Amino acid sequence: MTDKTTEDRAWGGVAFLLAQVGAYAASAFAERVSEVGLTPPQAGLLRLVAMRPGQAQRAYAAYLRMPPSRFVSMVDALEERGIVERRRAASDRRANELHLTDAGNALMRQLAAVGRAHEDAMCAALDPEERRSLRAWLVRIAADRGLTPGAHPGYRRRPGDDD
Amino acid sequence: MTDKTTEDRAWGGVAFLLAQVGAYAASAFAERVSEVGLTPPQAGLLRLVAMRPGQAQRAYAAYLRMPPSRFVSMVDALEERGIVERRRAASDRRANELHLTDAGNALMRQLAAVGRAHEDAMCAALDPEERRSLRAWLVRIAADRGLTPGAHPGYRRRPGDDD
DNA sequence: TATTGTTATACTCTATAACTATA
DNA sequence: TATAGTTATAGAGTATAACAATA
């Protein structure tokens, strides 16, 4: 079943390769962040709160396209570990604004290191110039397909909404 | 929360973009093949049986890295619809060899058309030369990371096995 | 009456492992 | 005793939708 001289054609087209390599990238990243005690969605939220602190939960949840039920338990876990903090909004006492604690900021730095290592591993087969071009094309495709910067859609999104 | 002039940096690195665009590619493909009444794994199996007919189930399952339990119900569904056929192997009567029926071959042609449409949509933002380069780099990355040609790992694979 | 956050429930998907028939 | 295929079961993860507090 495994030819040593696998035909190039067997790899399939760009779309299939994107799905395959993308799934691998997600899986490998999950493994790496688990060593810092985080799941990929948690890491995504951390990054988001670090970039734009003090927003209401629903804003983050909407941006990450995550249902509220899932989002709440995620914040619960991070708050129990003292990474993230909920603060009642003064203007609207229903809303919870999210902030990173000092521990959260420290974790963010670890997370950044993990991200760099992952990035380098994924791009190991490419030289710096190829790496830049690849990134530019991926951004172009993502924008063309109407994806949200920094938001991992996962598989839960209904395709066809904009396709 | 949504800047009109989103900073390029907000898209993240190559690894994140691969995961994001890859998830989208998988999701959009799932939507397309569902119009032909198939799930993505079913489409993958169909392609595999078309390429190498007459192998035992366990060979396909192993190649697709799919647990037997999941594989059996998948074949059940395809056989009930008369797309795929199980034949007892003469040499080893425990084994089931898989073959496409005429209907299966016809469906394969539809599937090929669906695949081409999907491929074109995913690459709409790229010119032909960029498209070729992108494919070559993705193949290089996939090979470098030890991925199997034509096999979609999904998220079920234990990362770290070869990372 | 609508909205923010929360909780409860029900459902889908998956792998694990027991089982059968051949070898 | 080991292996191909099958079936049963239990667990994780998810979304849907009911709920409480505030607007």
XYZ file of C-alpha atoms (C1' of nucleotides) in Angstrom:
372
model
C 0.000 0.000 0.000
C 2.948 2.308 0.482
C 5.037 2.985 -2.577
C 8.486 4.216 -1.787
C 8.329 6.415 -4.888
C 4.922 7.909 -4.149
C 3.545 9.749 -7.142
C 3.284 13.463 -6.571
C -0.320 13.304 -7.734
C -1.249 11.188 -4.728
C -0.972 14.248 -2.500
C -4.086 15.708 -4.091
C -4.778 19.344 -4.869
C -4.210 22.573 -2.981
C -7.575 22.400 -1.207
C -6.955 18.915 0.127
C -3.400 19.739 1.142
C -4.595 22.838 2.976
C -7.100 20.748 4.926
C -4.558 18.035 5.661
C -1.653 20.274 6.637
C -4.033 22.594 8.494
C -5.424 19.756 10.567
C -1.888 18.691 11.372
C -0.933 22.237 12.345
C -3.918 22.456 14.687
C -3.174 19.080 16.192
C 0.516 19.799 16.730
C -0.336 23.169 18.254
C -2.810 21.531 20.633
C -0.042 19.232 21.801
C 2.360 22.099 22.394
C -0.027 24.372 24.315
C -1.152 21.448 26.447
C 2.346 21.538 27.918
C 1.473 25.000 29.250
C -1.845 23.689 30.501
C -4.019 25.302 27.850
C -6.369 24.159 25.130
C -6.193 25.903 21.736
C -9.432 27.881 22.276
C -8.144 29.024 25.676
C -4.922 30.141 24.050
C -6.935 32.046 21.463
C -8.947 33.832 24.118
C -5.822 34.692 26.077
C -4.290 36.253 23.014
C -7.477 38.187 22.337
C -7.841 39.535 25.880
C -4.185 40.531 25.847
C -4.755 42.489 22.636
C -8.038 44.110 23.653
C -8.634 43.950 27.398
C -11.784 45.065 29.184
C -14.398 43.975 26.664
C -17.601 42.223 27.650
C -17.634 38.417 27.400
C -20.180 38.431 24.606
C -17.814 40.529 22.473
C -15.011 37.969 22.745
C -17.410 35.056 22.285
C -18.887 36.606 19.157
C -15.454 37.366 17.739
C -14.328 33.789 18.312
C -17.682 32.553 16.980
C -18.170 30.486 20.087
C -21.571 29.758 21.682
C -22.000 31.386 25.130
C -22.381 28.064 26.933
C -18.980 26.901 25.781
C -17.431 30.287 26.410
C -18.553 30.498 30.033
C -16.984 27.214 31.101
C -13.802 28.227 29.332
C -13.587 31.490 31.290
C -14.468 29.586 34.481
C -11.424 27.382 34.062
C -9.106 30.305 33.353
C -10.464 32.355 36.245
C -10.089 29.488 38.730
C -6.440 29.265 37.743
C -6.038 33.005 38.273
C -5.148 33.719 34.674
C -8.140 35.840 33.792
C -10.357 38.085 35.875
C -14.045 38.988 35.506
C -15.049 42.529 36.467
C -18.615 43.792 36.615
C -19.005 46.609 34.076
C -19.911 49.943 35.679
C -22.104 51.046 32.806
C -24.040 47.790 32.492
C -24.036 45.566 35.518
C -25.095 42.531 33.520
C -21.816 42.520 31.605
C -18.522 40.935 32.674
C -15.393 42.617 31.393
C -12.342 40.382 31.065
C -8.774 41.258 32.086
C -5.522 39.338 32.354
C -3.971 38.970 35.792
C -0.218 39.199 36.313
C -0.079 35.429 36.072
C -2.051 35.717 32.866
C 0.483 38.114 31.389
C 3.300 35.783 32.393
C 1.509 32.895 30.723
C 1.080 35.014 27.609
C 4.856 35.293 27.331
C 5.204 31.511 27.607
C 2.489 31.157 25.026
C 4.342 33.446 22.662
C 7.455 31.260 22.958
C 5.377 28.139 22.274
C 3.884 29.829 19.241
C 7.292 30.702 17.836
C 8.532 27.141 18.252
C 5.436 25.804 16.546
C 5.770 28.303 13.731
C 9.388 27.330 13.129
C 8.582 23.622 13.140
C 5.761 24.058 10.637
C 7.982 26.104 8.324
C 11.118 23.982 8.710
C 10.919 22.813 5.098
C 10.796 26.354 3.713
C 13.437 29.034 3.346
C 12.687 32.522 4.733
C 11.533 33.959 1.430
C 9.205 31.056 0.691
C 7.875 31.433 4.204
C 6.990 35.081 3.598
C 5.307 34.334 0.284
C 3.348 31.453 1.757
C 2.051 33.664 4.534
C 1.032 36.404 2.097
C -0.906 33.951 -0.057
C -2.646 32.399 2.915
C -3.725 35.856 4.070
C -5.023 36.566 0.583
C -6.994 33.323 0.492
C -8.366 33.871 3.997
C -9.515 37.388 3.138
C -10.960 36.215 -0.167
C -12.977 33.522 1.627
C -14.280 36.021 4.183
C -12.502 34.607 7.212
C -11.954 36.631 10.392
C -8.354 37.558 11.302
C -7.159 35.594 14.305
C -10.364 33.616 14.730
C -10.105 29.881 14.260
C -13.409 28.748 12.770
C -12.916 25.104 13.607
C -15.447 22.866 11.934
C -18.575 24.137 13.627
C -19.206 27.021 11.280
C -21.945 26.536 8.705
C -20.211 26.675 5.336
C -22.184 28.204 2.540
C -22.911 31.282 4.599
C -20.493 33.100 2.369
C -19.297 30.516 -0.060
C -14.144 45.077 17.517
C -13.737 45.062 13.750
C -11.292 47.540 12.311
C -11.863 48.261 8.655
C -8.121 48.599 8.192
C -7.185 45.403 9.977
C -3.486 45.209 10.670
C -1.792 42.475 8.703
C -0.261 41.211 11.927
C -3.696 40.301 13.246
C -3.800 37.358 10.850
C -1.107 35.611 12.852
C 1.711 33.437 11.544
C 1.907 30.738 8.904
C 1.020 27.959 11.349
C -2.141 29.679 12.539
C -3.155 30.597 9.008
C -2.657 27.023 7.862
C -4.934 25.804 10.640
C -7.535 28.471 9.972
C -7.609 28.194 6.178
C -7.328 24.406 6.428
C -10.346 24.190 8.708
C -12.265 26.372 6.311
C -11.216 24.214 3.352
C -12.416 21.090 5.155
C -15.667 22.716 6.145
C -16.398 24.076 2.682
C -15.567 20.690 1.163
C -17.932 18.961 3.583
C -20.687 21.285 2.434
C -20.005 20.549 -1.222
C -19.827 16.760 -0.978
C -22.972 16.695 1.145
C -24.780 17.798 -2.002
C -23.724 14.471 -3.537
C -24.836 12.692 -0.363
C -21.372 11.959 0.990
C -19.367 12.843 4.069
C -15.700 13.775 3.618
C -14.392 10.452 4.991
C -16.732 8.593 2.640
C -15.428 10.647 -0.256
C -11.877 9.808 0.813
C -12.617 6.104 0.876
C -14.327 6.247 -2.512
C -11.261 7.885 -3.991
C -9.008 5.288 -2.405
C -11.041 2.288 -3.587
C -11.167 3.791 -7.079
C -7.384 4.085 -7.065
C -6.640 0.661 -5.573
C -9.626 -1.677 -5.762
C -9.834 -5.131 -4.240
C -7.897 -4.543 -1.041
C -9.067 -5.852 2.315
C -10.989 -3.441 4.565
C -8.254 -3.326 7.149
C -5.806 -2.051 4.514
C -8.018 0.929 3.671
C -8.809 1.576 7.317
C -5.137 1.551 8.251
C -4.235 3.855 5.374
C -6.933 6.316 6.379
C -5.908 5.881 10.020
C -9.470 5.115 10.966
C -10.496 2.722 13.763
C -12.268 -0.425 12.479
C -15.515 0.376 14.293
C -15.897 3.654 12.491
C -14.805 2.148 9.202
C -17.389 -0.639 9.229
C -20.397 1.632 9.604
C -19.032 3.825 6.855
C -18.806 0.879 4.452
C -22.270 -0.250 5.573
C -23.768 3.036 4.473
C -22.000 2.979 1.116
C -22.903 -0.646 0.447
C -26.591 -0.082 1.275
C -26.639 2.653 -1.317
C -25.028 0.357 -3.866
C -21.905 2.433 -4.236
C -19.421 -0.052 -2.870
C -19.413 -3.833 -2.783
C -17.901 -6.266 -0.271
C -16.475 -9.509 -1.671
C -15.205 -12.399 0.428
C -11.508 -12.907 -0.321
C -10.772 -16.326 -1.809
C -7.415 -16.647 -0.095
C -8.632 -15.619 3.361
C -12.312 -15.942 3.994
C -12.200 -13.602 6.959
C -11.280 -10.663 4.755
C -13.648 -8.403 2.787
C -12.277 -6.931 -0.403
C -13.863 -3.673 -1.520
C -14.879 -2.738 -5.063
C -16.812 0.120 -6.643
C -20.088 -0.703 -8.378
C -21.104 0.987 -11.630
C -23.062 3.481 -9.542
C -19.923 3.982 -7.506
C -17.882 4.792 -10.570
C -20.532 7.238 -11.718
C -20.483 8.897 -8.309
C -16.705 9.120 -8.529
C -17.039 11.235 -11.663
C -19.451 13.568 -9.865
C -17.057 13.683 -6.965
C -14.220 14.667 -9.258
C -16.280 17.584 -10.570
C -17.096 18.675 -7.022
C -13.418 18.491 -6.171
C -12.432 20.670 -9.101
C -15.024 23.304 -8.186
C -13.799 23.307 -4.597
C -10.187 23.538 -5.697
C -10.940 26.512 -7.935
C -12.892 28.310 -5.219
C -10.097 27.854 -2.688
C -7.505 29.153 -5.150
C -9.600 31.981 -6.575
C -7.321 34.596 -5.025
C -4.169 33.156 -6.627
C -2.861 33.207 -10.173
C -1.874 29.892 -11.809
C 1.803 30.210 -11.015
C 1.202 31.069 -7.354
C -1.159 28.129 -7.210
C 1.547 25.750 -8.430
C 4.107 27.111 -5.978
C 1.665 26.937 -3.096
C 0.938 23.305 -3.850
C 4.627 22.427 -4.074
C 5.344 24.033 -0.698
C 2.408 22.339 0.972
C 3.640 18.984 -0.337
C 7.086 19.770 1.014
C 5.691 20.679 4.427
C 3.453 17.606 4.510
C 6.349 15.309 3.638
C 8.623 17.063 6.129
C 6.044 16.541 8.889
C 5.644 12.862 8.015
C 2.070 13.039 6.761
C 0.556 10.347 4.537
C -0.354 11.297 0.949
C -4.103 11.481 0.480
C -4.954 10.664 4.088
C -6.736 13.321 6.068
C -5.541 12.999 9.665
C -8.355 15.005 11.147
C -7.867 15.805 14.795
C -7.950 12.305 16.173
C -4.283 11.578 15.674
C -2.071 11.777 18.756
C 0.376 14.568 18.010
C 3.859 14.098 19.294
C 4.137 10.674 17.688
C 6.510 12.194 15.205
C 6.707 15.806 16.138
C -39.618 43.269 26.380
C -34.743 42.523 25.199
C -30.150 41.264 26.509
C -26.011 39.364 29.462
C -24.400 35.732 31.457
C -25.317 31.125 33.367
C -26.940 26.373 33.888
C -29.200 22.014 32.437
C -30.281 18.769 29.127
C -30.098 16.094 25.209
C -27.505 14.658 21.310
C -23.744 13.390 18.244
C -19.586 11.515 17.658
C -15.764 8.600 18.907
C -12.859 5.152 20.664
C -12.506 0.849 23.630
C -13.227 -3.447 24.000
C -16.036 -7.659 23.843
C -17.435 -11.056 20.313
C -17.500 -14.368 15.838
C -15.479 -16.616 12.307
C -11.762 -17.934 10.185
C -6.766 -18.925 10.084
C -3.183 -18.344 19.560
C -3.771 -14.563 16.454
C -6.279 -11.799 13.105
C -10.477 -9.700 10.045
C -14.457 -7.912 10.690
C -18.427 -6.717 13.525
C -21.248 -5.044 17.371
C -22.142 -2.872 21.963
C -21.186 0.406 25.260
C -19.565 4.164 27.615
C -17.418 8.633 27.459
C -16.254 13.262 25.757
C -17.637 17.274 23.693
C -21.183 20.054 21.708
C -25.161 22.943 20.849
C -30.077 24.112 22.197
C -32.713 26.143 25.019
C -34.541 27.224 29.634
C -33.313 30.494 33.414
C -31.962 34.744 36.451
C -30.509 39.361 36.694
C -30.403 43.722 34.705
C -31.586 47.034 31.252
